[in-house]
Amino acid sequence: MKSPELNLIPVGVNYRSVLPQHEITYPLPKKMKAWVTYKGGKTVLEEVPLPRMLADDVLIEPLWISICASDVNKFVSLVGDLEKTVFGHEFAGRVVAVGENVDEALVGTTVVVEEHYPCLECSFCLKGEFDKCQREGFLGWYKSGNPRDWLRNGAFAEFVSIHNFCAKPTQGIEKLDFFPSLAEPFGNTVKMGRIVREKCGEVPETLIIWGGCGAQALYMVPYFVSMGVENFVLVYRGKPAMRYMESCVKDLDATFFFVNFEQEDKLNQLKKKLAKDGFI
Ligand SMILES: [Zn+2]
Ligand SMILES: [Zn+2]
């Protein structure tokens, strides 16, 4: 099959939005290319069958893909006892087909994808509260608790199938100079903001973030500063990331404490000093 050329563009201040030029051609092919990663880390471009779909699923052609550090950490050992998988879970693309329960008008829509997908069977899923699913699956990592589910391929492939709830229309951000797949980690941050508000009842003065110098924290910290958090304790392992984070937050209007995750004493002291109403 003919596939569009791989177009890798580093995202930075000069990023200019690149919109897909190619039409979706029907019928869709029976096979697709996918980067299959084997236990041990070997990654091979292979031809594999198109993803299966459940009745509530959509089939998405990934067009903008980010490489998440949490995937990178799993490239050698994979997840659980998997022998191989297709990674890639931060992406945006367009819907090219829908399952029988999904509105056909979605075909052609540009969507950003939430990689956790619902089991459809737990008490939350039965109420339609899919984002609270207790047995969710994760693209490329593990299947959901639904016995009809399977290990789904991630976005390092020509097509991905996932529940339609996980595909959120981008509403035009792809036309701005904004890399749409980055909407996914930002979405996680907004969700974390909601969880913090639910747990604390209000915006806390102090926030301790484990993994506080990772990629996700680059979104979370400025977001929580904008919500009014005054003190941040960023717990991390790995000096380069901590130094990088320090340089990123230096102009933000908040106080930052960096703690290596092994420095339990320092963390306990900070907890005593700061965390009377903090979220821990
Ligand atoms: Zn991720
Ligand atoms: Zn569920």
Tab-separated table of C-alpha atoms and ligand atoms in Angstrom:
chain	number	residue	atom	x	y	z
A	1	MET	CA	0.000	0.000	0.000
A	2	LYS	CA	1.066	3.564	-0.560
A	3	SER	CA	1.533	5.561	2.616
A	4	PRO	CA	2.318	9.227	3.139
A	5	GLU	CA	5.972	10.018	3.682
A	6	LEU	CA	7.159	10.191	7.256
A	7	ASN	CA	7.422	13.885	8.000
A	8	LEU	CA	9.361	14.475	11.216
A	9	ILE	CA	9.294	18.052	12.437
A	10	PRO	CA	10.948	19.043	15.706
A	11	VAL	CA	8.559	21.046	17.825
A	12	GLY	CA	9.959	24.316	19.044
A	13	VAL	CA	9.334	28.005	18.862
A	14	ASN	CA	9.445	27.856	15.069
A	15	TYR	CA	6.835	25.158	14.661
A	16	ARG	CA	4.438	25.905	11.838
A	17	SER	CA	1.356	23.788	11.635
A	18	VAL	CA	1.446	21.173	8.900
A	19	LEU	CA	-1.962	19.989	7.789
A	20	PRO	CA	-2.501	16.697	5.962
A	21	GLN	CA	-2.659	17.086	2.190
A	22	HIS	CA	-3.715	13.568	1.287
A	23	GLU	CA	-7.282	12.329	0.924
A	24	ILE	CA	-8.571	9.319	2.811
A	25	THR	CA	-8.955	6.581	0.201
A	26	TYR	CA	-11.637	3.909	0.396
A	27	PRO	CA	-11.957	1.039	0.737
A	28	LEU	CA	-9.372	1.105	3.504
A	29	PRO	CA	-6.533	-1.379	3.040
A	30	LYS	CA	-6.585	-4.694	4.920
A	31	LYS	CA	-3.022	-4.208	6.169
A	32	MET	CA	-1.015	-1.321	7.533
A	33	LYS	CA	2.554	-0.504	8.426
A	34	ALA	CA	3.436	-0.362	12.106
A	35	TRP	CA	6.618	0.041	14.158
A	36	VAL	CA	6.571	-3.170	16.169
A	37	THR	CA	8.777	-3.142	19.280
A	38	TYR	CA	9.963	-6.519	20.578
A	39	LYS	CA	11.035	-7.308	24.138
A	40	GLY	CA	14.672	-6.226	24.282
A	41	GLY	CA	13.955	-3.040	22.350
A	42	LYS	CA	14.340	-4.114	18.723
A	43	THR	CA	11.833	-2.115	16.684
A	44	VAL	CA	10.893	-3.164	13.162
A	45	LEU	CA	8.598	-1.635	10.529
A	46	GLU	CA	6.191	-4.451	9.702
A	47	GLU	CA	2.972	-5.034	7.821
A	48	VAL	CA	0.199	-6.005	10.204
A	49	PRO	CA	-3.591	-6.337	9.899
A	50	LEU	CA	-5.695	-3.209	10.407
A	51	PRO	CA	-6.902	-2.873	14.017
A	52	ARG	CA	-10.139	-4.611	14.915
A	53	MET	CA	-12.980	-2.408	16.102
A	54	LEU	CA	-15.778	-2.754	18.642
A	55	ALA	CA	-19.163	-1.203	17.862
A	56	ASP	CA	-18.388	1.980	19.853
A	57	ASP	CA	-14.897	2.443	18.422
A	58	VAL	CA	-13.498	4.828	15.877
A	59	LEU	CA	-10.580	4.144	13.567
A	60	ILE	CA	-8.048	6.961	13.535
A	61	GLU	CA	-5.228	7.779	11.162
A	62	PRO	CA	-2.500	9.332	13.381
A	63	LEU	CA	-1.140	12.539	11.843
A	64	TRP	CA	0.672	14.285	14.705
A	65	ILE	CA	2.518	12.076	17.184
A	66	SER	CA	4.625	12.893	20.227
A	67	ILE	CA	7.017	10.408	21.778
A	68	CYS	CA	6.170	10.203	25.461
A	69	ALA	CA	8.962	9.614	27.974
A	70	SER	CA	6.817	6.958	29.636
A	71	ASP	CA	6.892	4.960	26.370
A	72	VAL	CA	10.644	5.482	26.035
A	73	ASN	CA	11.111	3.975	29.502
A	74	LYS	CA	9.306	0.842	28.333
A	75	PHE	CA	11.050	0.285	25.015
A	76	VAL	CA	13.336	-2.464	26.302
A	77	SER	CA	11.256	-4.401	28.807
A	78	LEU	CA	7.761	-3.529	27.473
A	79	VAL	CA	4.835	-3.813	29.901
A	80	GLY	CA	4.059	-6.952	31.938
A	81	ASP	CA	4.803	-10.136	30.013
A	82	LEU	CA	4.297	-8.689	26.525
A	83	GLU	CA	6.617	-10.089	23.856
A	84	LYS	CA	5.921	-7.275	21.392
A	85	THR	CA	3.789	-4.194	20.993
A	86	VAL	CA	3.265	-1.000	19.021
A	87	PHE	CA	3.871	2.085	21.171
A	88	GLY	CA	2.691	5.664	20.725
A	89	HIS	CA	-0.084	7.173	22.796
A	90	GLU	CA	0.151	10.939	22.473
A	91	PHE	CA	-1.292	11.799	19.137
A	92	ALA	CA	-3.886	13.542	17.081
A	93	GLY	CA	-5.229	12.441	13.736
A	94	ARG	CA	-8.406	12.072	11.802
A	95	VAL	CA	-11.244	9.624	12.034
A	96	VAL	CA	-11.344	7.402	8.949
A	97	ALA	CA	-14.023	4.885	9.998
A	98	VAL	CA	-16.538	4.356	12.800
A	99	GLY	CA	-18.096	1.336	14.500
A	100	GLU	CA	-21.780	0.601	14.028
A	101	ASN	CA	-22.872	2.534	17.171
A	102	VAL	CA	-20.949	5.686	16.259
A	103	ASP	CA	-22.239	8.640	14.248
A	104	GLU	CA	-20.829	8.461	10.728
A	105	ALA	CA	-20.570	12.243	10.644
A	106	LEU	CA	-17.394	11.847	12.735
A	107	VAL	CA	-15.518	10.488	9.716
A	108	GLY	CA	-13.012	13.098	8.562
A	109	THR	CA	-12.982	14.915	11.930
A	110	THR	CA	-9.587	15.815	13.374
A	111	VAL	CA	-9.312	14.482	16.907
A	112	VAL	CA	-6.833	14.341	19.755
A	113	VAL	CA	-6.776	11.007	21.529
A	114	GLU	CA	-6.914	10.062	25.201
A	115	GLU	CA	-4.911	6.839	25.385
A	116	HIS	CA	-6.673	5.292	28.389
A	117	TYR	CA	-9.820	3.690	27.086
A	118	PRO	CA	-12.821	2.339	29.002
A	119	CYS	CA	-13.699	-1.306	29.711
A	120	LEU	CA	-17.423	-0.621	29.102
A	121	GLU	CA	-18.356	-3.053	31.889
A	122	CYS	CA	-17.423	-1.597	35.301
A	123	SER	CA	-19.971	0.348	37.354
A	124	PHE	CA	-18.583	3.688	36.131
A	125	CYS	CA	-18.589	2.677	32.473
A	126	LEU	CA	-22.176	1.467	32.804
A	127	LYS	CA	-23.095	4.995	33.949
A	128	GLY	CA	-21.187	6.466	31.004
A	129	GLU	CA	-18.510	7.914	33.322
A	130	PHE	CA	-15.756	6.484	31.163
A	131	ASP	CA	-12.961	8.657	32.543
A	132	LYS	CA	-13.444	6.994	35.948
A	133	CYS	CA	-13.228	3.450	34.533
A	134	GLN	CA	-11.645	1.054	37.033
A	135	ARG	CA	-10.366	-1.458	34.467
A	136	GLU	CA	-9.269	0.738	31.604
A	137	GLY	CA	-6.900	-0.279	28.840
A	138	PHE	CA	-3.917	1.693	27.535
A	139	LEU	CA	-2.772	1.813	23.919
A	140	GLY	CA	0.308	-0.347	23.461
A	141	TRP	CA	0.617	-1.198	27.172
A	142	TYR	CA	-2.280	-3.371	28.310
A	143	LYS	CA	-5.805	-4.277	27.345
A	144	SER	CA	-8.844	-3.259	29.338
A	145	GLY	CA	-10.776	-5.524	31.704
A	146	ASN	CA	-13.326	-6.230	28.980
A	147	PRO	CA	-12.961	-9.903	27.940
A	148	ARG	CA	-13.662	-8.923	24.321
A	149	ASP	CA	-10.752	-6.483	24.299
A	150	TRP	CA	-7.214	-7.080	23.028
A	151	LEU	CA	-3.842	-5.356	23.311
A	152	ARG	CA	-4.392	-2.386	21.032
A	153	ASN	CA	-1.647	-0.891	18.941
A	154	GLY	CA	-0.485	2.629	19.644
A	155	ALA	CA	0.071	5.464	17.204
A	156	PHE	CA	3.379	4.326	15.690
A	157	ALA	CA	1.177	2.736	13.050
A	158	GLU	CA	-0.995	3.890	10.187
A	159	PHE	CA	-4.256	3.288	12.047
A	160	VAL	CA	-5.432	3.011	15.663
A	161	SER	CA	-8.817	1.877	16.966
A	162	ILE	CA	-10.199	3.180	20.244
A	163	HIS	CA	-13.519	3.952	21.953
A	164	ASN	CA	-15.141	7.075	20.472
A	165	PHE	CA	-15.190	8.752	23.911
A	166	CYS	CA	-11.376	8.908	23.724
A	167	ALA	CA	-11.348	10.856	20.468
A	168	LYS	CA	-11.911	14.548	21.155
A	169	PRO	CA	-12.382	16.925	18.220
A	170	THR	CA	-9.491	19.385	18.080
A	171	GLN	CA	-11.835	22.219	17.097
A	172	GLY	CA	-9.288	23.826	14.806
A	173	ILE	CA	-6.182	23.991	17.019
A	174	GLU	CA	-4.345	22.063	14.312
A	175	LYS	CA	-4.610	25.177	12.133
A	176	LEU	CA	-2.809	27.268	14.735
A	177	ASP	CA	0.941	26.891	15.104
A	178	PHE	CA	0.356	24.334	17.807
A	179	PHE	CA	1.233	20.674	17.687
A	180	PRO	CA	-2.156	19.039	18.351
A	181	SER	CA	-0.804	15.869	19.979
A	182	LEU	CA	0.423	18.097	22.826
A	183	ALA	CA	-3.216	18.674	23.743
A	184	GLU	CA	-3.197	15.205	25.341
A	185	PRO	CA	-0.646	15.852	28.124
A	186	PHE	CA	-2.235	19.250	28.643
A	187	GLY	CA	-5.591	17.471	29.017
A	188	ASN	CA	-4.044	15.240	31.710
A	189	THR	CA	-2.963	18.377	33.514
A	190	VAL	CA	-6.462	19.830	33.470
A	191	LYS	CA	-7.767	16.511	34.798
A	192	MET	CA	-5.161	16.602	37.578
A	193	GLY	CA	-6.359	20.109	38.427
A	194	ARG	CA	-9.858	18.742	38.875
A	195	ILE	CA	-8.622	15.876	41.075
A	196	VAL	CA	-6.665	18.284	43.282
A	197	ARG	CA	-9.717	20.529	43.679
A	198	GLU	CA	-11.898	17.516	44.529
A	199	LYS	CA	-9.404	16.248	47.139
A	200	CYS	CA	-8.577	19.586	48.737
A	201	GLY	CA	-11.865	21.391	48.283
A	202	GLU	CA	-9.876	24.402	47.106
A	203	VAL	CA	-6.593	25.256	45.453
A	204	PRO	CA	-3.862	24.332	47.971
A	205	GLU	CA	-1.061	26.689	48.899
A	206	THR	CA	1.543	23.965	48.490
A	207	LEU	CA	1.740	21.161	45.994
A	208	ILE	CA	4.148	18.245	46.115
A	209	ILE	CA	4.569	16.594	42.736
A	210	TRP	CA	6.220	13.207	42.427
A	211	GLY	CA	7.867	12.979	39.018
A	212	GLY	CA	7.881	16.766	39.324
A	213	CYS	CA	10.601	17.355	36.722
A	214	GLY	CA	9.253	15.103	33.989
A	215	ALA	CA	7.531	16.102	30.772
A	216	GLN	CA	4.065	16.111	32.312
A	217	ALA	CA	5.264	18.471	35.035
A	218	LEU	CA	6.279	21.003	32.390
A	219	TYR	CA	2.557	21.448	31.834
A	220	MET	CA	1.366	20.962	35.385
A	221	VAL	CA	3.588	23.489	37.097
A	222	PRO	CA	2.643	26.606	35.083
A	223	TYR	CA	-0.992	25.471	35.099
A	224	PHE	CA	-1.071	25.220	38.891
A	225	VAL	CA	0.809	28.518	39.226
A	226	SER	CA	-1.982	30.095	37.190
A	227	MET	CA	-4.491	28.505	39.599
A	228	GLY	CA	-2.772	30.181	42.549
A	229	VAL	CA	-0.517	27.498	44.064
A	230	GLU	CA	2.348	29.315	45.820
A	231	ASN	CA	4.841	26.598	46.775
A	232	PHE	CA	5.941	23.606	44.753
A	233	VAL	CA	7.975	20.685	45.998
A	234	LEU	CA	9.191	18.848	42.912
A	235	VAL	CA	10.381	15.351	43.712
A	236	TYR	CA	12.448	13.644	41.070
A	237	ARG	CA	15.249	11.236	40.282
A	238	GLY	CA	17.862	12.440	37.793
A	239	LYS	CA	19.843	15.657	37.994
A	240	PRO	CA	19.719	16.795	34.325
A	241	ALA	CA	15.916	16.857	34.347
A	242	MET	CA	15.912	18.675	37.681
A	243	ARG	CA	18.323	21.309	36.356
A	244	TYR	CA	16.251	21.683	33.204
A	245	MET	CA	13.086	22.122	35.242
A	246	GLU	CA	14.828	24.723	37.398
A	247	SER	CA	15.602	26.765	34.293
A	248	CYS	CA	11.997	26.416	33.069
A	249	VAL	CA	10.337	27.664	36.244
A	250	LYS	CA	12.702	30.473	37.206
A	251	ASP	CA	10.401	33.222	35.910
A	252	LEU	CA	7.218	31.798	37.401
A	253	ASP	CA	5.628	33.560	40.332
A	254	ALA	CA	5.960	30.779	42.930
A	255	THR	CA	8.546	29.241	45.256
A	256	PHE	CA	10.177	25.987	44.185
A	257	PHE	CA	11.907	23.286	46.193
A	258	PHE	CA	13.700	20.500	44.350
A	259	VAL	CA	14.066	17.209	46.169
A	260	ASN	CA	15.772	14.074	44.975
A	261	PHE	CA	13.352	11.242	45.685
A	262	GLU	CA	15.907	9.563	47.972
A	263	GLN	CA	16.171	12.627	50.235
A	264	GLU	CA	13.414	11.548	52.586
A	265	ASP	CA	14.655	13.773	55.424
A	266	LYS	CA	14.532	16.882	53.296
A	267	LEU	CA	11.076	15.949	52.085
A	268	ASN	CA	9.809	15.408	55.636
A	269	GLN	CA	11.219	18.767	56.730
A	270	LEU	CA	9.493	20.482	53.830
A	271	LYS	CA	6.245	18.689	54.604
A	272	LYS	CA	6.365	20.011	58.163
A	273	LYS	CA	7.225	23.494	57.012
A	274	LEU	CA	4.818	23.848	54.106
A	275	ALA	CA	2.244	21.182	53.830
A	276	LYS	CA	-0.333	21.947	56.479
A	277	ASP	CA	-2.946	22.352	53.760
A	278	GLY	CA	-0.948	20.870	50.924
A	279	PHE	CA	-1.931	18.120	48.584
A	280	ILE	CA	0.251	15.096	49.199
B	1	ZN	ZN	2.317	9.844	27.795
B	2	ZN	ZN	-14.863	0.568	33.001
